[in-house]
Structures are given as C-alpha cells and as structure tokens.
GROMACS .gro file of C-alpha atoms in nm:
model
  335
    1MET     CA    1   0.502  -3.154   0.396
    2PHE     CA    2   0.756  -3.391   0.244
    3GLU     CA    3   1.121  -3.350   0.350
    4MET     CA    4   1.450  -3.534   0.319
    5GLN     CA    5   1.696  -3.513   0.608
    6TRP     CA    6   2.006  -3.564   0.392
    7PRO     CA    7   1.903  -3.472   0.033
    8TRP     CA    8   2.269  -3.430  -0.077
    9LEU     CA    9   2.293  -3.811  -0.084
   10LEU     CA   10   2.095  -3.800  -0.411
   11LEU     CA   11   2.421  -3.693  -0.578
   12LEU     CA   12   2.521  -4.059  -0.549
   13ALA     CA   13   2.238  -4.165  -0.782
   14PRO     CA   14   2.449  -4.161  -1.106
   15LEU     CA   15   2.741  -4.342  -0.940
   16PRO     CA   16   2.673  -4.676  -1.120
   17LEU     CA   17   2.729  -4.496  -1.456
   18ALA     CA   18   3.094  -4.464  -1.360
   19MET     CA   19   3.125  -4.839  -1.415
   20VAL     CA   20   3.078  -4.778  -1.791
   21PHE     CA   21   3.397  -4.575  -1.807
   22ILE     CA   22   3.607  -4.813  -1.604
   23PRO     CA   23   3.778  -5.063  -1.837
   24ALA     CA   24   3.740  -5.424  -1.748
   25LYS     CA   25   4.047  -5.579  -1.594
   26LYS     CA   26   4.221  -5.825  -1.822
   27ARG     CA   27   4.268  -6.151  -1.646
   28VAL     CA   28   4.536  -6.390  -1.757
   29GLU     CA   29   4.495  -6.716  -1.580
   30ALA     CA   30   4.589  -7.074  -1.637
   31ALA     CA   31   4.343  -7.286  -1.830
   32LEU     CA   32   4.110  -7.486  -1.613
   33ARG     CA   33   3.927  -7.798  -1.724
   34VAL     CA   34   3.567  -7.786  -1.609
   35PRO     CA   35   3.384  -8.117  -1.644
   36PHE     CA   36   3.038  -7.950  -1.652
   37TYR     CA   37   3.130  -7.662  -1.887
   38GLN     CA   38   2.928  -7.801  -2.175
   39HIS     CA   39   2.622  -7.830  -1.955
   40ALA     CA   40   2.657  -7.474  -1.829
   41SER     CA   41   2.705  -7.346  -2.183
   42GLN     CA   42   2.388  -7.516  -2.294
   43LEU     CA   43   2.193  -7.357  -2.007
   44ASP     CA   44   2.306  -7.016  -2.123
   45GLN     CA   45   2.226  -7.083  -2.489
   46HIS     CA   46   1.881  -7.221  -2.418
   47SER     CA   47   1.779  -6.943  -2.189
   48LYS     CA   48   1.456  -6.817  -2.334
   49LEU     CA   49   1.459  -6.476  -2.176
   50GLY     CA   50   1.830  -6.415  -2.164
   51ILE     CA   51   1.777  -6.151  -1.903
   52ASN     CA   52   2.146  -6.125  -1.820
   53LYS     CA   53   2.202  -5.971  -2.160
   54ARG     CA   54   1.900  -5.748  -2.173
   55PRO     CA   55   1.854  -5.389  -2.054
   56ALA     CA   56   1.573  -5.509  -1.824
   57LYS     CA   57   1.823  -5.634  -1.570
   58LEU     CA   58   2.025  -5.313  -1.583
   59ILE     CA   59   1.710  -5.110  -1.533
   60ALA     CA   60   1.607  -5.330  -1.239
   61LEU     CA   61   1.949  -5.293  -1.076
   62TRP     CA   62   1.937  -4.919  -1.137
   63LEU     CA   63   1.599  -4.895  -0.968
   64MET     CA   64   1.730  -5.090  -0.670
   65TRP     CA   65   2.021  -4.851  -0.637
   66LEU     CA   66   1.795  -4.546  -0.661
   67ALA     CA   67   1.561  -4.689  -0.397
   68CYS     CA   68   1.850  -4.751  -0.156
   69VAL     CA   69   1.992  -4.401  -0.209
   70PHE     CA   70   1.648  -4.250  -0.161
   71ALA     CA   71   1.601  -4.445   0.164
   72ALA     CA   72   1.943  -4.321   0.284
   73THR     CA   73   1.824  -3.960   0.255
   74ASN     CA   74   1.574  -4.040   0.536
   75PRO     CA   75   1.254  -3.915   0.370
   76GLN     CA   76   0.984  -3.809   0.615
   77TRP     CA   77   0.642  -3.651   0.623
   78VAL     CA   78   0.615  -3.348   0.853
   79GLY     CA   79   0.257  -3.289   0.965
   80GLU     CA   80   0.073  -2.967   1.035
   81PRO     CA   81   0.168  -2.775   1.352
   82THR     CA   82  -0.013  -2.913   1.658
   83SER     CA   83  -0.061  -2.721   1.982
   84MET     CA   84  -0.020  -2.892   2.320
   85PRO     CA   85  -0.103  -2.716   2.644
   86SER     CA   86   0.185  -2.709   2.888
   87SER     CA   87   0.226  -2.563   3.232
   88GLY     CA   88   0.596  -2.635   3.248
   89ARG     CA   89   0.537  -2.748   3.608
   90ASP     CA   90   0.723  -3.040   3.764
   91LEU     CA   91   0.493  -3.198   4.020
   92LEU     CA   92   0.601  -3.484   4.244
   93MET     CA   93   0.355  -3.686   4.450
   94ALA     CA   94   0.493  -3.843   4.770
   95VAL     CA   95   0.251  -4.108   4.898
   96ASP     CA   96   0.276  -4.286   5.234
   97ILE     CA   97   0.247  -4.667   5.202
   98SER     CA   98   0.352  -4.751   5.560
   99GLY     CA   99   0.169  -5.007   5.772
  100SER     CA  100  -0.082  -4.754   5.908
  101MET     CA  101  -0.225  -4.704   5.559
  102GLU     CA  102  -0.403  -5.040   5.589
  103GLN     CA  103  -0.643  -4.887   5.843
  104THR     CA  104  -0.998  -4.938   5.711
  105ASP     CA  105  -1.147  -4.605   5.818
  106MET     CA  106  -1.246  -4.498   5.464
  107ALA     CA  107  -1.551  -4.594   5.259
  108ILE     CA  108  -1.619  -4.618   4.886
  109ALA     CA  109  -1.982  -4.672   4.782
  110GLY     CA  110  -2.071  -4.778   5.136
  111ARG     CA  111  -1.793  -5.036   5.157
  112ARG     CA  112  -1.506  -4.997   5.403
  113VAL     CA  113  -1.166  -4.977   5.235
  114THR     CA  114  -0.811  -4.912   5.345
  115ARG     CA  115  -0.663  -4.564   5.336
  116LEU     CA  116  -0.431  -4.668   5.057
  117MET     CA  117  -0.721  -4.780   4.837
  118ALA     CA  118  -0.891  -4.445   4.892
  119VAL     CA  119  -0.570  -4.261   4.808
  120LYS     CA  120  -0.528  -4.463   4.487
  121LYS     CA  121  -0.874  -4.364   4.369
  122VAL     CA  122  -0.846  -3.990   4.439
  123ILE     CA  123  -0.483  -3.933   4.349
  124GLY     CA  124  -0.521  -4.154   4.041
  125ASP     CA  125  -0.789  -3.918   3.912
  126PHE     CA  126  -0.573  -3.618   4.006
  127VAL     CA  127  -0.276  -3.754   3.810
  128VAL     CA  128  -0.489  -3.814   3.501
  129ARG     CA  129  -0.632  -3.460   3.520
  130ARG     CA  130  -0.290  -3.291   3.521
  131ASN     CA  131  -0.255  -3.331   3.145
  132SER     CA  132   0.001  -3.054   3.100
  133ASP     CA  133   0.232  -3.123   3.395
  134ARG     CA  134   0.535  -3.342   3.421
  135MET     CA  135   0.436  -3.585   3.699
  136GLY     CA  136   0.645  -3.812   3.922
  137LEU     CA  137   0.573  -4.049   4.210
  138ILE     CA  138   0.759  -4.117   4.535
  139LEU     CA  139   0.643  -4.396   4.765
  140PHE     CA  140   0.767  -4.408   5.120
  141GLY     CA  141   0.744  -4.619   5.432
  142ALA     CA  142   1.051  -4.691   5.645
  143GLN     CA  143   1.239  -4.587   5.331
  144ALA     CA  144   1.158  -4.361   5.038
  145TYR     CA  145   1.208  -4.454   4.674
  146LEU     CA  146   1.127  -4.302   4.339
  147GLN     CA  147   0.856  -4.513   4.179
  148ALA     CA  148   0.814  -4.295   3.868
  149PRO     CA  149   1.048  -4.015   3.752
  150LEU     CA  150   0.909  -3.689   3.620
  151THR     CA  151   0.729  -3.765   3.296
  152TYR     CA  152   0.436  -3.663   3.076
  153ASP     CA  153   0.330  -4.029   3.070
  154ARG     CA  154   0.058  -3.987   3.333
  155LYS     CA  155  -0.098  -4.323   3.245
  156THR     CA  156   0.217  -4.505   3.359
  157VAL     CA  157   0.243  -4.292   3.674
  158ASN     CA  158  -0.116  -4.380   3.762
  159GLN     CA  159  -0.056  -4.748   3.689
  160LEU     CA  160   0.250  -4.755   3.917
  161LEU     CA  161   0.045  -4.590   4.191
  162GLN     CA  162  -0.232  -4.848   4.153
  163GLU     CA  163   0.024  -5.130   4.181
  164ALA     CA  164   0.168  -4.996   4.509
  165GLN     CA  165   0.114  -5.221   4.810
  166ILE     CA  166   0.142  -5.157   5.183
  167GLY     CA  167   0.476  -5.274   5.317
  168PHE     CA  168   0.671  -5.237   4.990
  169ALA     CA  169   0.889  -4.975   5.163
  170GLY     CA  170   0.857  -5.099   5.521
  171ARG     CA  171   0.598  -5.052   5.796
  172GLU     CA  172   0.732  -4.726   5.947
  173THR     CA  173   0.717  -4.370   5.811
  174ALA     CA  174   1.013  -4.173   5.678
  175ILE     CA  175   0.864  -3.831   5.594
  176GLY     CA  176   1.202  -3.654   5.604
  177ASP     CA  177   1.358  -3.900   5.359
  178ALA     CA  178   1.063  -3.861   5.120
  179ILE     CA  179   1.109  -3.482   5.116
  180GLY     CA  180   1.486  -3.522   5.077
  181LEU     CA  181   1.439  -3.750   4.777
  182ALA     CA  182   1.198  -3.500   4.621
  183VAL     CA  183   1.453  -3.221   4.670
  184LYS     CA  184   1.713  -3.432   4.493
  185ARG     CA  185   1.483  -3.492   4.196
  186LEU     CA  186   1.347  -3.135   4.168
  187ARG     CA  187   1.646  -2.911   4.241
  188ASP     CA  188   1.772  -2.926   3.882
  189ARG     CA  189   1.433  -2.834   3.735
  190PRO     CA  190   1.326  -2.474   3.656
  191ALA     CA  191   1.291  -2.281   3.983
  192ALA     CA  192   0.934  -2.164   3.921
  193SER     CA  193   0.794  -2.513   3.863
  194ARG     CA  194   0.904  -2.720   4.163
  195VAL     CA  195   0.604  -2.858   4.350
  196LEU     CA  196   0.573  -3.150   4.593
  197VAL     CA  197   0.244  -3.290   4.724
  198LEU     CA  198   0.310  -3.495   5.039
  199LEU     CA  199   0.039  -3.726   5.174
  200THR     CA  200   0.076  -3.918   5.500
  201ASP     CA  201  -0.137  -4.049   5.786
  202GLY     CA  202   0.127  -4.057   6.060
  203ALA     CA  203   0.441  -3.907   6.203
  204ASN     CA  204   0.805  -3.940   6.111
  205THR     CA  205   0.924  -4.263   6.276
  206SER     CA  206   1.212  -4.367   6.051
  207GLY     CA  207   1.468  -4.247   5.800
  208GLN     CA  208   1.804  -4.070   5.794
  209LEU     CA  209   1.666  -3.717   5.750
  210SER     CA  210   1.444  -3.537   6.000
  211PRO     CA  211   1.141  -3.345   5.863
  212ASP     CA  212   1.289  -3.015   5.987
  213LYS     CA  213   1.619  -3.069   5.806
  214ALA     CA  214   1.439  -3.186   5.491
  215THR     CA  215   1.218  -2.877   5.502
  216GLU     CA  216   1.526  -2.659   5.526
  217LEU     CA  217   1.669  -2.827   5.215
  218ALA     CA  218   1.339  -2.779   5.032
  219GLN     CA  219   1.344  -2.408   5.123
  220GLN     CA  220   1.694  -2.370   4.984
  221ALA     CA  221   1.587  -2.545   4.661
  222ASN     CA  222   1.278  -2.322   4.628
  223ILE     CA  223   1.040  -2.620   4.635
  224LYS     CA  224   0.680  -2.557   4.733
  225ILE     CA  225   0.532  -2.838   4.944
  226TYR     CA  226   0.159  -2.904   4.990
  227THR     CA  227   0.102  -3.140   5.284
  228ILE     CA  228  -0.207  -3.359   5.326
  229ALA     CA  229  -0.280  -3.529   5.658
  230PHE     CA  230  -0.508  -3.822   5.584
  231GLY     CA  231  -0.725  -4.037   5.811
  232ALA     CA  232  -1.059  -4.030   5.993
  233ASP     CA  233  -1.097  -3.867   6.335
  234SER     CA  234  -1.319  -4.144   6.465
  235MET     CA  235  -1.443  -4.488   6.378
  236GLU     CA  236  -1.654  -4.755   6.539
  237VAL     CA  237  -1.481  -5.080   6.633
  238PRO     CA  238  -1.650  -5.387   6.778
  239GLY     CA  239  -1.565  -5.492   7.134
  240ILE     CA  240  -1.665  -5.747   7.396
  241PHE     CA  241  -1.924  -5.512   7.547
  242GLY     CA  242  -2.038  -5.364   7.216
  243SER     CA  243  -1.888  -5.119   6.971
  244ARG     CA  244  -1.675  -4.828   7.084
  245THR     CA  245  -1.541  -4.516   6.918
  246VAL     CA  246  -1.168  -4.474   6.867
  247ASN     CA  247  -0.948  -4.217   6.696
  248PRO     CA  248  -0.753  -4.401   6.421
  249SER     CA  249  -0.547  -4.087   6.348
  250ARG     CA  250  -0.411  -4.032   6.701
  251ASP     CA  251  -0.054  -4.072   6.572
  252LEU     CA  252  -0.094  -3.804   6.306
  253ASP     CA  253   0.167  -3.529   6.348
  254GLU     CA  254  -0.028  -3.228   6.224
  255PRO     CA  255   0.207  -2.961   6.369
  256THR     CA  256   0.496  -3.096   6.163
  257MET     CA  257   0.285  -3.108   5.847
  258MET     CA  258   0.173  -2.748   5.903
  259ASN     CA  259   0.530  -2.638   5.963
  260ILE     CA  260   0.654  -2.800   5.640
  261ALA     CA  261   0.382  -2.634   5.432
  262GLU     CA  262   0.425  -2.294   5.594
  263LYS     CA  263   0.803  -2.277   5.557
  264THR     CA  264   0.802  -2.382   5.191
  265GLY     CA  265   0.520  -2.153   5.077
  266GLY     CA  266   0.270  -2.436   5.032
  267LYS     CA  267  -0.047  -2.515   5.220
  268TYR     CA  268  -0.158  -2.770   5.478
  269PHE     CA  269  -0.475  -2.976   5.425
  270ARG     CA  270  -0.662  -3.219   5.647
  271ALA     CA  271  -0.864  -3.498   5.481
  272ARG     CA  272  -1.087  -3.709   5.705
  273ASN     CA  273  -1.269  -3.894   5.429
  274LEU     CA  274  -1.270  -3.955   5.056
  275GLU     CA  275  -1.478  -3.649   4.974
  276GLU     CA  276  -1.246  -3.413   5.162
  277LEU     CA  277  -0.943  -3.568   4.993
  278ASP     CA  278  -1.104  -3.518   4.650
  279ASN     CA  279  -1.188  -3.155   4.735
  280ILE     CA  280  -0.827  -3.096   4.839
  281HIS     CA  281  -0.695  -3.215   4.506
  282ARG     CA  282  -0.944  -2.996   4.323
  283GLU     CA  283  -0.818  -2.710   4.539
  284LEU     CA  284  -0.466  -2.799   4.426
  285ASP     CA  285  -0.589  -2.774   4.067
  286ARG     CA  286  -0.693  -2.418   4.150
  287LEU     CA  287  -0.375  -2.325   4.337
  288GLU     CA  288  -0.152  -2.476   4.070
  289PRO     CA  289  -0.338  -2.407   3.742
  290ILE     CA  290  -0.308  -2.684   3.489
  291GLU     CA  291  -0.264  -2.483   3.170
  292MET     CA  292  -0.030  -2.185   3.147
  293GLU     CA  293   0.110  -2.177   2.795
  294THR     CA  294   0.093  -2.368   2.469
  295GLU     CA  295   0.375  -2.555   2.302
  296THR     CA  296   0.362  -2.621   1.928
  297PHE     CA  297   0.518  -2.919   1.757
  298ARG     CA  298   0.495  -3.085   1.416
  299PRO     CA  299   0.452  -3.464   1.407
  300VAL     CA  300   0.714  -3.640   1.193
  301GLN     CA  301   0.657  -3.974   1.018
  302THR     CA  302   0.961  -4.149   0.872
  303LEU     CA  303   0.917  -4.306   0.526
  304PHE     CA  304   1.254  -4.473   0.456
  305TYR     CA  305   1.107  -4.823   0.476
  306TRP     CA  306   0.897  -4.772   0.161
  307PRO     CA  307   1.192  -4.737  -0.084
  308LEU     CA  308   1.370  -5.018   0.101
  309ALA     CA  309   1.064  -5.237   0.046
  310ILE     CA  310   1.069  -5.153  -0.326
  311ALA     CA  311   1.439  -5.248  -0.350
  312PHE     CA  312   1.368  -5.575  -0.170
  313LEU     CA  313   1.077  -5.663  -0.402
  314ILE     CA  314   1.287  -5.596  -0.713
  315SER     CA  315   1.569  -5.815  -0.583
  316LEU     CA  316   1.315  -6.086  -0.501
  317LEU     CA  317   1.175  -6.063  -0.854
  318LEU     CA  318   1.520  -6.094  -1.011
  319ALA     CA  319   1.608  -6.395  -0.798
  320SER     CA  320   1.278  -6.567  -0.884
  321LEU     CA  321   1.333  -6.502  -1.254
  322HIS     CA  322   1.679  -6.657  -1.246
  323ILE     CA  323   1.550  -6.967  -1.070
  324TRP     CA  324   1.269  -7.002  -1.322
  325GLN     CA  325   1.512  -6.966  -1.615
  326GLY     CA  326   1.738  -7.234  -1.478
  327ARG     CA  327   1.455  -7.482  -1.437
  328ALA     CA  328   1.316  -7.408  -1.785
  329ALA     CA  329   1.659  -7.467  -1.942
  330ARG     CA  330   1.702  -7.799  -1.763
  331VAL     CA  331   1.359  -7.916  -1.876
  332GLU     CA  332   1.433  -7.823  -2.235
  333GLN     CA  333   1.766  -8.000  -2.225
  334ALA     CA  334   1.607  -8.313  -2.086
  335SER     CA  335   1.346  -8.314  -2.364
   0.00000   0.00000   0.00000
C-alpha cells in the first residue's frame, strides 16, 4: 500500500505560481560598459532553440519543483502484514573462557579438541535455534564482560562466540562476577523473561562478587539461572611408565552450581562430553519453549529517492542543453 508520511507538503506544489503575481523589482543602476556585450547579444540572437524563452524550460523547472516536493512528503510502500514468532524471552549465555577451558578432554569426529571448541559448536547451534528470543553473550575468566548485548541478531552473537579465545578475560574463573553482570543487564527487562545459562568447568577463583552474593542478587531480580558443569570425569594421559587415568574435572565446584540453580528456580546439569552437552541444550529448548506468541509487522520501503532522481535528471538535461546551445552559437558566429 502506498503512503506519504507528510502529504500536507503537497500544498506547496503551486507555490512557484506566486512568482507570476509578484511584480519585478525596478532596478535603477549606473550604466556599465561591457566590452563583450556585443558578443553576448549575438549568442542570444543566434540561439536556435531559444529555450530560455520557451515554455519548455518553465515546464521542466515546474517538474523539478514537483519532484522535490513529492520527495519531501517521504513516500513509502507499506507491505502486507508479516507474522514473526516471538517468545519475548531475554536469554543471556555466560560462557567460561578461563585457562582450564583449554583442556583437551572432548572429542569431535574422533579428534581431541579443547573444551572451548566443544562449547562453541554446541552453544553456537543452540543460539541459532533460538530464533524468537533476544540473545546475549557474557564471557568470563578472571573478569566478566559483556561480549554481545541482548539482541535478535543471533548470527552476530554466534560469530562473537566463535571468535572468543582462552585467556581473553584472564586465566582464573569469576563465576560471581559473571552472574552479577547478568543481573545488571537483565533486571530492567520484563520479569517473566529473565533467563541466564551459566556454563563453567571450574570453581570461583577470582572476582569481586562471591557466587552466593551474586545468587542472592539474581533471586531479588527474579532471574532464573540454569547452570552447566562441563568437563570429562576421566581421561587417559601418557606417562613415563605408560598411560594413566586422571580426573580433569577435579576442580569443578558442583555444590555451588547446584545451589545457584536451586535458589533461582533453574536447573543444574552435568555435561561430561559433547553429546551430553547437546542433550542439555535441547532440554533447555523444552524447559524454555522457543515460540510463545506471534508479533505482526508491516515492512516499509522508502521511495523518496525516485522523485529526487527525476529532479536530478531534469536538471542535468537542462544544463546539457544550455552547454550545447552555447557551443552551437559560437560555431555559427565563427562561420
């Protein structure tokens, strides 16, 4: 459907007609001797088209004026109503990128990879799936920082996650600060939509805020926190007398993770490999349904540049015509 944002501007269309009723100002000036007057007079007399004295120029100027006025009304094409699913949920992902995340106790297609690489693959898919949520990303190590604010641009959130590197935020783990930052970003959002998914492979070893205090703040802000403890229970490492089995997740603080989830109304998960981590995120899809309601909007395409282009082409045509007339007159005079 065609619309104009300011249609009342069309009342200015007849404004140039007012010039007809305005008498020309009489100018009384001292005579001036112009050495090239005769030449200029001849150019005017020998003009073949004489466009300056014809209605064609007035019509062209009138069209330019109309095109500019029409562009000023901001014409636009409003498309048909389009439905977009929306959950209205604000979901922040807090991902641990401390030094322990470089532990190679995960495998993708039979190849050992770091924990962070495994997290990027699974959470990247999770972010792309949440097509009706407003997503955000917090990365934390010794410090926590907001890598991506809440946005519907899931592609950018996923890209920023894929670009994260171990050590960007320090080698230690500040779980309390990560939760505190999430509280700060979510507390002004609608109360029923505040969700934080916290993934870590260790214990709180840094930061200004303890996990207990941060959990208390999250409770007061009505933020639901899902905690994911990530890392294998055992792995084989080579030694002098052969391989031996070690527990690469011995520093994992599961009681604290359980406590955070329980007090905030969320749920605690334990992921020992890539498959379990993927299942957890599919469980989150079930616990926090993706689609709840539908929002309708009408796409708007602005069209003001078309009349402006017409005005520009007419002015270009007039300028070209004047240049051509001048050259033709000079050639005729020379002959």
